[in-house]
Coordinates of C-alpha atoms in Angstrom, one line a residue:
M1 CA -45.3 98.3 -118.8
E2 CA -43.2 95.3 -117.6
A3 CA -45.0 93.0 -115.1
G4 CA -43.2 91.3 -112.4
V5 CA -42.9 90.7 -108.5
W6 CA -42.1 93.5 -106.1
I7 CA -40.5 92.2 -102.9
R8 CA -40.8 94.9 -100.2
G9 CA -38.7 95.6 -97.1
G10 CA -36.7 92.3 -96.6
R11 CA -33.2 91.8 -95.5
V12 CA -31.4 91.3 -98.9
L13 CA -28.4 89.0 -98.6
D14 CA -26.1 88.5 -101.6
P15 CA -22.9 86.8 -100.8
V16 CA -21.2 87.7 -104.1
S17 CA -21.5 91.5 -103.5
G18 CA -21.4 91.2 -99.8
R19 CA -24.8 93.1 -99.6
D20 CA -26.6 92.8 -96.3
D21 CA -29.3 95.5 -95.9
V22 CA -33.0 96.1 -95.9
A23 CA -34.2 97.0 -99.4
D24 CA -36.9 96.5 -102.1
V25 CA -36.3 94.0 -104.9
A26 CA -38.0 94.3 -108.3
V27 CA -37.9 91.3 -110.7
A28 CA -39.5 91.0 -114.1
G29 CA -38.9 88.7 -117.1
S30 CA -35.8 86.8 -116.5
S31 CA -33.9 89.3 -114.5
V32 CA -33.6 91.4 -111.3
L33 CA -34.5 94.7 -112.4
A34 CA -33.6 96.9 -109.3
I35 CA -32.7 96.6 -105.7
A36 CA -33.1 99.9 -103.6
Q37 CA -32.9 101.0 -100.1
V38 CA -36.1 103.2 -99.7
A39 CA -38.2 104.4 -96.7
P40 CA -41.4 102.7 -96.8
Q41 CA -43.5 105.9 -97.5
E42 CA -41.3 106.6 -100.4
S43 CA -41.5 103.2 -101.9
N44 CA -42.6 103.3 -105.5
P45 CA -42.1 100.7 -108.1
Q46 CA -41.9 103.3 -110.9
A47 CA -39.1 105.1 -109.2
M48 CA -37.2 101.8 -108.8
A49 CA -37.4 100.8 -112.4
P50 CA -39.1 102.9 -115.1
G51 CA -41.8 101.0 -116.7
F52 CA -42.1 98.4 -113.9
A53 CA -45.6 97.5 -112.9
P54 CA -45.6 94.6 -110.5
H55 CA -48.4 92.1 -110.7
R56 CA -47.6 90.7 -107.4
V57 CA -46.3 92.5 -104.1
I58 CA -44.7 90.4 -101.3
D59 CA -44.3 92.0 -97.9
A60 CA -41.0 90.6 -96.7
S61 CA -40.7 92.6 -93.6
G62 CA -38.6 90.5 -91.1
C63 CA -37.6 88.0 -93.8
W64 CA -34.3 87.2 -95.6
V65 CA -34.5 87.8 -99.3
L66 CA -31.7 85.8 -101.0
P67 CA -30.9 84.2 -104.3
G68 CA -32.7 81.0 -105.2
L69 CA -30.8 78.0 -103.7
V70 CA -28.6 75.9 -105.9
D71 CA -28.5 72.3 -104.8
L72 CA -25.8 70.0 -106.2
A73 CA -27.0 66.6 -105.2
V74 CA -30.8 65.7 -105.7
R75 CA -32.4 62.4 -106.8
L76 CA -35.6 62.9 -108.6
R77 CA -36.2 59.3 -109.5
E78 CA -36.8 60.0 -113.1
P79 CA -36.4 58.4 -115.6
G80 CA -38.0 55.3 -114.0
C81 CA -40.8 56.5 -111.6
E82 CA -43.1 58.3 -114.2
H83 CA -46.0 56.2 -113.2
A84 CA -45.8 57.5 -109.5
R85 CA -45.4 61.1 -110.6
M86 CA -42.1 61.6 -108.7
L87 CA -41.0 64.4 -110.8
E88 CA -43.8 66.4 -110.0
S89 CA -43.7 65.8 -106.3
E90 CA -39.9 66.3 -105.9
M91 CA -40.0 69.4 -107.9
S92 CA -42.7 70.7 -105.6
A93 CA -40.6 69.8 -102.7
A94 CA -37.7 71.8 -104.3
M95 CA -39.9 74.9 -104.6
A96 CA -41.1 74.5 -100.9
G97 CA -37.4 74.5 -99.9
G98 CA -36.4 77.6 -102.0
I99 CA -34.3 75.6 -104.4
T100 CA -34.4 77.0 -107.9
S101 CA -31.5 75.2 -109.6
L102 CA -30.6 71.6 -108.8
V103 CA -28.3 69.0 -110.2
C104 CA -30.0 65.5 -110.5
Q105 CA -28.0 62.3 -109.9
P106 CA -27.5 59.7 -112.7
D107 CA -28.3 56.7 -110.7
T108 CA -31.9 56.4 -112.1
D109 CA -33.4 53.3 -113.5
P110 CA -32.5 53.4 -116.4
V111 CA -29.2 55.1 -115.7
L112 CA -28.7 58.6 -117.3
D113 CA -26.3 57.4 -119.9
E114 CA -28.1 58.2 -123.1
P115 CA -28.8 61.6 -124.7
G116 CA -32.6 60.7 -125.3
L117 CA -33.1 60.0 -121.6
V118 CA -31.4 63.3 -120.8
E119 CA -33.4 65.3 -123.2
M120 CA -36.7 63.7 -122.1
L121 CA -35.9 64.5 -118.4
R122 CA -35.2 68.1 -119.3
F123 CA -38.3 68.3 -121.4
R124 CA -40.5 67.0 -118.6
A125 CA -38.9 69.3 -116.0
E126 CA -39.2 72.4 -118.2
K127 CA -43.0 71.7 -118.7
L128 CA -43.4 71.9 -114.9
R129 CA -42.0 75.4 -114.8
Q130 CA -40.4 75.0 -111.4
A131 CA -36.8 74.5 -110.5
R132 CA -34.2 74.6 -113.2
V133 CA -32.9 70.9 -113.6
Y134 CA -29.3 70.3 -114.5
P135 CA -28.7 66.5 -115.2
M136 CA -25.5 64.8 -114.4
G137 CA -24.5 62.2 -116.9
A138 CA -23.2 58.8 -116.0
L139 CA -19.4 58.5 -116.2
T140 CA -19.6 54.9 -117.3
C141 CA -22.4 53.1 -119.2
G142 CA -24.9 51.8 -116.7
L143 CA -22.6 53.0 -113.9
R144 CA -21.0 49.5 -114.3
G145 CA -17.5 51.0 -114.3
E146 CA -16.4 49.2 -117.4
M147 CA -16.9 51.6 -120.4
I148 CA -17.1 55.4 -120.2
T149 CA -20.0 57.0 -121.8
E150 CA -20.3 59.2 -124.8
M151 CA -19.7 62.4 -122.9
V152 CA -19.8 64.7 -125.8
E153 CA -23.3 63.6 -126.9
L154 CA -24.5 63.7 -123.2
S155 CA -23.2 67.3 -122.8
E156 CA -24.9 68.3 -126.0
A157 CA -28.1 66.9 -124.6
G158 CA -27.7 69.0 -121.5
C159 CA -25.5 67.2 -119.0
V160 CA -23.5 69.6 -116.8
A161 CA -21.1 67.1 -115.4
F162 CA -20.3 63.3 -115.2
G163 CA -20.2 61.1 -112.3
Q164 CA -21.0 57.8 -110.6
A165 CA -23.4 58.9 -107.8
D166 CA -22.8 56.5 -105.0
V167 CA -21.5 53.8 -107.1
A168 CA -17.8 53.3 -106.6
L169 CA -15.7 52.8 -109.8
M170 CA -13.5 49.8 -109.1
D171 CA -11.3 49.9 -112.1
T172 CA -8.7 52.7 -111.8
Q173 CA -7.7 52.2 -115.5
V174 CA -11.2 53.1 -116.4
L175 CA -11.3 56.2 -114.1
L176 CA -7.9 57.3 -115.6
R177 CA -9.4 57.1 -119.2
A178 CA -12.5 58.9 -118.0
M179 CA -10.6 61.7 -116.5
Q180 CA -8.4 62.0 -119.5
Y181 CA -11.3 62.2 -121.8
A182 CA -13.2 64.6 -119.6
S183 CA -10.1 66.9 -119.4
T184 CA -9.8 66.9 -123.2
F185 CA -13.2 68.5 -123.5
G186 CA -13.1 70.6 -120.4
Y187 CA -15.9 68.5 -118.5
A188 CA -16.0 68.2 -114.8
V189 CA -15.8 64.9 -113.2
W190 CA -17.8 64.6 -110.0
L191 CA -16.7 61.7 -107.7
R192 CA -17.8 60.5 -104.3
P193 CA -14.5 59.4 -102.7
Q194 CA -15.0 55.9 -101.4
D195 CA -12.9 52.7 -101.9
P196 CA -15.3 50.1 -103.4
W197 CA -14.0 47.3 -101.1
L198 CA -13.7 49.2 -97.9
G199 CA -16.9 51.1 -98.4
K200 CA -19.3 48.1 -98.3
G201 CA -20.4 48.6 -94.6
V202 CA -23.7 50.2 -93.4
A203 CA -22.4 52.4 -90.6
A204 CA -19.2 54.3 -89.7
S205 CA -16.5 52.1 -88.1
G206 CA -16.1 52.7 -84.5
P207 CA -17.4 51.5 -81.1
R208 CA -21.0 52.2 -81.7
A209 CA -21.0 50.1 -85.0
M210 CA -19.3 47.4 -83.2
R211 CA -21.7 47.4 -80.2
M212 CA -24.6 47.3 -82.7
G213 CA -23.1 44.5 -84.7
L214 CA -23.1 46.5 -87.9
S215 CA -20.5 46.2 -90.6
G216 CA -18.3 49.4 -90.6
V217 CA -17.0 51.7 -93.2
P218 CA -13.5 53.0 -92.0
V219 CA -12.3 56.5 -92.7
V220 CA -9.6 55.0 -94.9
A221 CA -12.3 54.1 -97.3
E222 CA -12.5 57.8 -98.1
T223 CA -8.9 58.8 -97.7
I224 CA -7.5 56.0 -99.9
A225 CA -10.1 57.2 -102.7
L226 CA -9.0 60.7 -102.3
H227 CA -5.3 60.0 -102.6
T228 CA -6.1 58.0 -105.8
I229 CA -8.2 60.8 -107.3
F230 CA -5.6 63.5 -106.4
A231 CA -2.9 61.3 -108.1
L232 CA -5.1 60.9 -111.3
M233 CA -5.9 64.7 -111.3
Q234 CA -2.3 65.5 -111.3
A235 CA -1.7 62.9 -114.3
T236 CA -4.7 64.0 -116.4
G237 CA -5.3 67.7 -115.5
A238 CA -8.9 66.8 -114.9
R239 CA -11.2 69.3 -112.9
V240 CA -12.9 67.2 -110.1
H241 CA -15.8 68.0 -107.7
L242 CA -15.7 65.8 -104.7
C243 CA -19.2 64.8 -103.5
R244 CA -20.2 64.5 -99.8
I245 CA -17.0 64.4 -98.1
S246 CA -17.6 62.9 -94.7
S247 CA -14.5 62.6 -92.3
A248 CA -12.0 65.0 -90.6
E249 CA -9.1 63.2 -92.3
G250 CA -10.8 63.8 -95.7
V251 CA -11.2 67.6 -95.0
E252 CA -7.4 67.7 -94.3
L253 CA -6.6 66.0 -97.6
V254 CA -9.0 68.4 -99.4
R255 CA -7.5 71.4 -97.7
A256 CA -3.9 70.3 -98.7
A257 CA -4.9 69.6 -102.3
K258 CA -6.3 73.0 -102.7
A259 CA -3.2 74.5 -101.2
R260 CA -1.2 72.7 -103.8
G261 CA -3.4 74.3 -106.5
L262 CA -5.3 71.3 -107.7
P263 CA -8.6 72.2 -109.4
V264 CA -10.8 70.6 -106.8
S265 CA -14.0 71.6 -105.1
C266 CA -16.2 69.7 -102.7
D267 CA -19.6 69.5 -100.9
V268 CA -21.0 68.1 -97.8
A269 CA -24.4 66.6 -97.1
V270 CA -26.6 68.5 -94.7
H271 CA -27.2 65.4 -92.7
S272 CA -23.4 64.9 -92.1
L273 CA -23.4 68.6 -90.9
H274 CA -25.9 67.9 -87.9
L275 CA -25.9 64.1 -87.2
C276 CA -23.3 61.6 -86.2
D277 CA -23.3 57.9 -85.4
E278 CA -25.0 58.6 -82.0
D279 CA -28.1 59.5 -84.1
L280 CA -28.4 55.8 -85.2
G281 CA -30.3 55.3 -81.9
D282 CA -32.1 51.9 -81.6
F283 CA -31.3 50.9 -85.2
D284 CA -33.3 53.8 -86.6
S285 CA -33.1 53.2 -90.3
R286 CA -34.0 56.8 -91.0
A287 CA -30.5 57.4 -90.2
R288 CA -29.1 55.0 -92.6
M289 CA -27.2 57.3 -95.0
E290 CA -24.7 57.3 -97.8
P291 CA -22.1 58.5 -96.9
V292 CA -22.4 56.9 -93.3
L293 CA -22.8 59.2 -90.4
R294 CA -19.4 59.3 -88.6
Q295 CA -18.3 60.4 -85.3
R296 CA -18.8 63.6 -83.5
R297 CA -15.3 64.9 -84.3
D298 CA -15.9 64.3 -87.9
R299 CA -19.1 66.2 -87.9
D300 CA -17.4 69.1 -86.1
A301 CA -14.6 69.2 -88.6
L302 CA -17.1 69.2 -91.5
R303 CA -18.9 72.3 -89.9
A304 CA -15.6 74.1 -89.5
A305 CA -14.4 73.3 -93.0
L306 CA -17.7 74.5 -94.6
A307 CA -17.5 77.7 -92.5
D308 CA -13.9 78.5 -93.7
G309 CA -14.5 77.6 -97.3
T310 CA -12.5 74.4 -97.6
I311 CA -15.8 72.7 -98.3
D312 CA -17.4 74.9 -101.0
A313 CA -21.1 73.8 -100.9
L314 CA -23.8 72.3 -98.6
V315 CA -26.1 69.9 -100.4
S316 CA -29.4 68.3 -99.5
N317 CA -28.4 64.8 -100.9
H318 CA -32.1 64.4 -101.2
T319 CA -33.1 60.8 -101.7
P320 CA -36.8 59.9 -101.5
V321 CA -37.1 56.3 -100.2
G322 CA -40.4 54.5 -100.2
E323 CA -42.0 52.9 -97.1
D324 CA -41.2 49.3 -98.1
A325 CA -37.4 50.1 -98.6
K326 CA -37.2 51.9 -95.4
T327 CA -39.1 50.0 -92.9
L328 CA -36.6 47.1 -92.9
P329 CA -33.8 46.0 -90.4
F330 CA -31.2 48.8 -90.4
A331 CA -28.6 46.9 -92.5
E332 CA -31.1 46.1 -95.1
A333 CA -33.0 49.3 -95.4
E334 CA -32.3 51.5 -98.4
P335 CA -30.0 54.4 -97.5
G336 CA -31.0 58.0 -98.0
A337 CA -33.5 60.7 -96.7
T338 CA -35.7 63.4 -97.9
A339 CA -34.1 66.9 -97.5
L340 CA -35.0 69.3 -100.1
E341 CA -37.6 71.1 -97.9
L342 CA -35.2 71.1 -95.0
L343 CA -31.9 72.3 -96.5
L344 CA -32.3 76.0 -95.8
S345 CA -33.7 75.6 -92.2
L346 CA -30.8 73.3 -91.4
A347 CA -28.3 75.7 -92.9
Y348 CA -29.9 78.5 -90.8
Q349 CA -29.5 76.2 -87.7
W350 CA -25.8 75.8 -88.5
H351 CA -25.5 79.7 -88.6
L352 CA -27.3 79.9 -85.2
E353 CA -25.3 77.2 -83.5
D354 CA -21.9 78.0 -84.8
G355 CA -22.1 81.8 -85.2
V356 CA -21.4 81.6 -88.9
S357 CA -22.2 84.9 -90.7
P358 CA -25.5 85.1 -92.5
L359 CA -23.8 85.7 -95.7
R360 CA -21.6 82.6 -95.5
C361 CA -24.5 80.6 -94.6
V362 CA -26.4 81.8 -97.7
Q363 CA -23.1 81.5 -99.9
A364 CA -22.9 77.7 -99.1
V365 CA -26.3 77.1 -100.7
T366 CA -26.3 79.6 -103.5
S367 CA -23.3 81.3 -105.0
T368 CA -20.6 78.6 -104.2
P369 CA -22.5 75.8 -105.7
S370 CA -23.2 78.0 -108.6
E371 CA -19.4 78.5 -109.1
V372 CA -18.9 74.8 -109.0
L373 CA -21.1 74.5 -112.0
G374 CA -19.2 77.3 -113.7
S375 CA -19.4 77.4 -117.5
A376 CA -21.8 74.4 -117.5
L377 CA -24.5 76.9 -116.8
G378 CA -24.0 78.4 -120.2
T379 CA -25.7 81.8 -120.5
R380 CA -26.8 81.6 -116.8
Q381 CA -23.2 81.6 -115.6
G382 CA -22.6 84.6 -113.6
R383 CA -26.3 85.2 -113.1
T384 CA -27.2 82.2 -111.0
G385 CA -26.8 82.0 -107.2
R386 CA -26.6 85.8 -106.8
L387 CA -29.1 88.6 -106.1
Q388 CA -27.9 91.5 -108.1
V389 CA -29.3 93.7 -110.9
G390 CA -29.0 91.8 -114.1
G391 CA -29.0 88.5 -112.2
L392 CA -31.5 85.7 -112.6
A393 CA -35.0 86.5 -111.2
D394 CA -34.8 83.5 -109.1
V395 CA -35.4 84.4 -105.4
C396 CA -36.0 82.8 -102.1
V397 CA -38.0 84.6 -99.3
F398 CA -37.0 83.0 -96.0
D399 CA -38.6 83.8 -92.6
P400 CA -36.1 83.2 -89.8
R401 CA -38.6 83.8 -87.1
H402 CA -40.7 80.8 -88.0
E403 CA -40.4 77.9 -85.8
W404 CA -41.9 74.5 -86.7
V405 CA -41.9 70.9 -85.8
L406 CA -41.4 68.7 -88.8
G407 CA -44.2 66.3 -89.5
T408 CA -44.3 64.0 -92.4
E409 CA -47.7 65.3 -93.5
A410 CA -46.1 68.7 -94.2
L411 CA -43.6 67.3 -96.9
C412 CA -44.3 67.7 -100.5
S413 CA -41.7 64.9 -101.3
Q414 CA -43.0 61.4 -101.6
G415 CA -40.1 60.5 -99.5
K416 CA -41.4 60.9 -95.9
H417 CA -38.3 59.5 -94.1
T418 CA -35.8 61.7 -92.4
P419 CA -34.2 61.7 -88.9
F420 CA -35.4 65.2 -88.3
V421 CA -39.1 64.3 -88.0
G422 CA -40.4 65.5 -84.7
R423 CA -37.6 68.0 -84.3
M424 CA -38.0 71.7 -83.9
L425 CA -36.7 73.6 -86.8
H426 CA -35.9 77.3 -87.1
G427 CA -36.8 79.3 -90.2
R428 CA -38.8 78.4 -93.1
V429 CA -39.1 79.2 -96.8
R430 CA -42.1 81.7 -97.3
A431 CA -42.0 82.2 -101.1
T432 CA -39.9 80.9 -104.0
I433 CA -39.8 82.9 -107.3
V434 CA -38.4 81.4 -110.4
G435 CA -38.1 83.6 -113.6
A436 CA -40.1 86.5 -111.9
R437 CA -43.0 84.1 -111.3
V438 CA -44.1 83.1 -107.8
A439 CA -43.8 79.4 -108.0
Y440 CA -44.4 78.7 -104.4
E441 CA -45.9 80.5 -101.4
A442 CA -46.4 79.1 -97.9
D443 CA -50.0 79.1 -96.5

């Protein structure tokens, strides 16, 4: 007999196959064993899969049953914060958010630029038996932008891509060499498009930043960087993933680059999808973000581009920030906000507000981010971010009927700062299953 989890009577959403119907799902070992439409009175685990003997049964009536989420932008604060048990808390937050695979950023302290650090992070994460952690290696040593890292060794240690997180690379000669090197070995380069000199402000350039006396980041900080990246892509043949696009003009450049056939993909942070510079309020440091929150027209363009697929993936850009670093004057506060536990609820809100189909909503946080990772997933390529027989037994059960007001006491993350505190959210993760094991279940 093969033990596992039997998820009964939920609305199964799989963007890869286009499946959207009420069905039972059987998972065991590392795989989805069966998905079957059956009448409740006829439901029988043995009929679904011979030898299947579930040790857990989840009644998913009224819930969405979808692949475990894949988040391309997460900060776990390790290495560097082992003493605070940050890895444990942030992985618990991922589970509460239905996120079963995540890419962690290299801007840790110390920076993820040595194989030993990558191996230790993976070892510690695997011991927790929660989300699958895919480290991103630093593109340059110490993220200083001077010398490229030993990408081959970092890849062998488990890095799935190479990037600079939010640290802009000033020397285009170094960027050129890094992209040439990455292209030679087939590695993806992940870049946040921002000019290092024009991107030094703390809010989006515009009337609001001017009235508040805040230094601004103009849109050209993004578009100049995009032009540079695209030119270097053509010169090197490198494959690039653009991280956290933020402007309407940036979206148009990405759309044109894709139309020209450049091997480029991109993502957007969930905060940029819902907020704009009007949400800075009275110098609310919780809305201090990287990238900065731009104007309403940018936010609307980002939402439309995510809906039509110009933007491939929606990410949490989860950044846990401590109390001391956030409760400062706006310009001095550390940018970033907690978001692992909010990602799916906010994606669902986008679906409700813009009339985006449930499958596209789910796709943006499951299968398209998985496709961005591509062959870096190794044996999990083609099995992650989808809910099909033979796929990974990573499943999220989401209750769209659940309405809740976000309070900081409900967050598992040690980062308690988010502009959504006190807001009504729609939909909440009810259970997260990793490798056919129930790793999280709401009370």
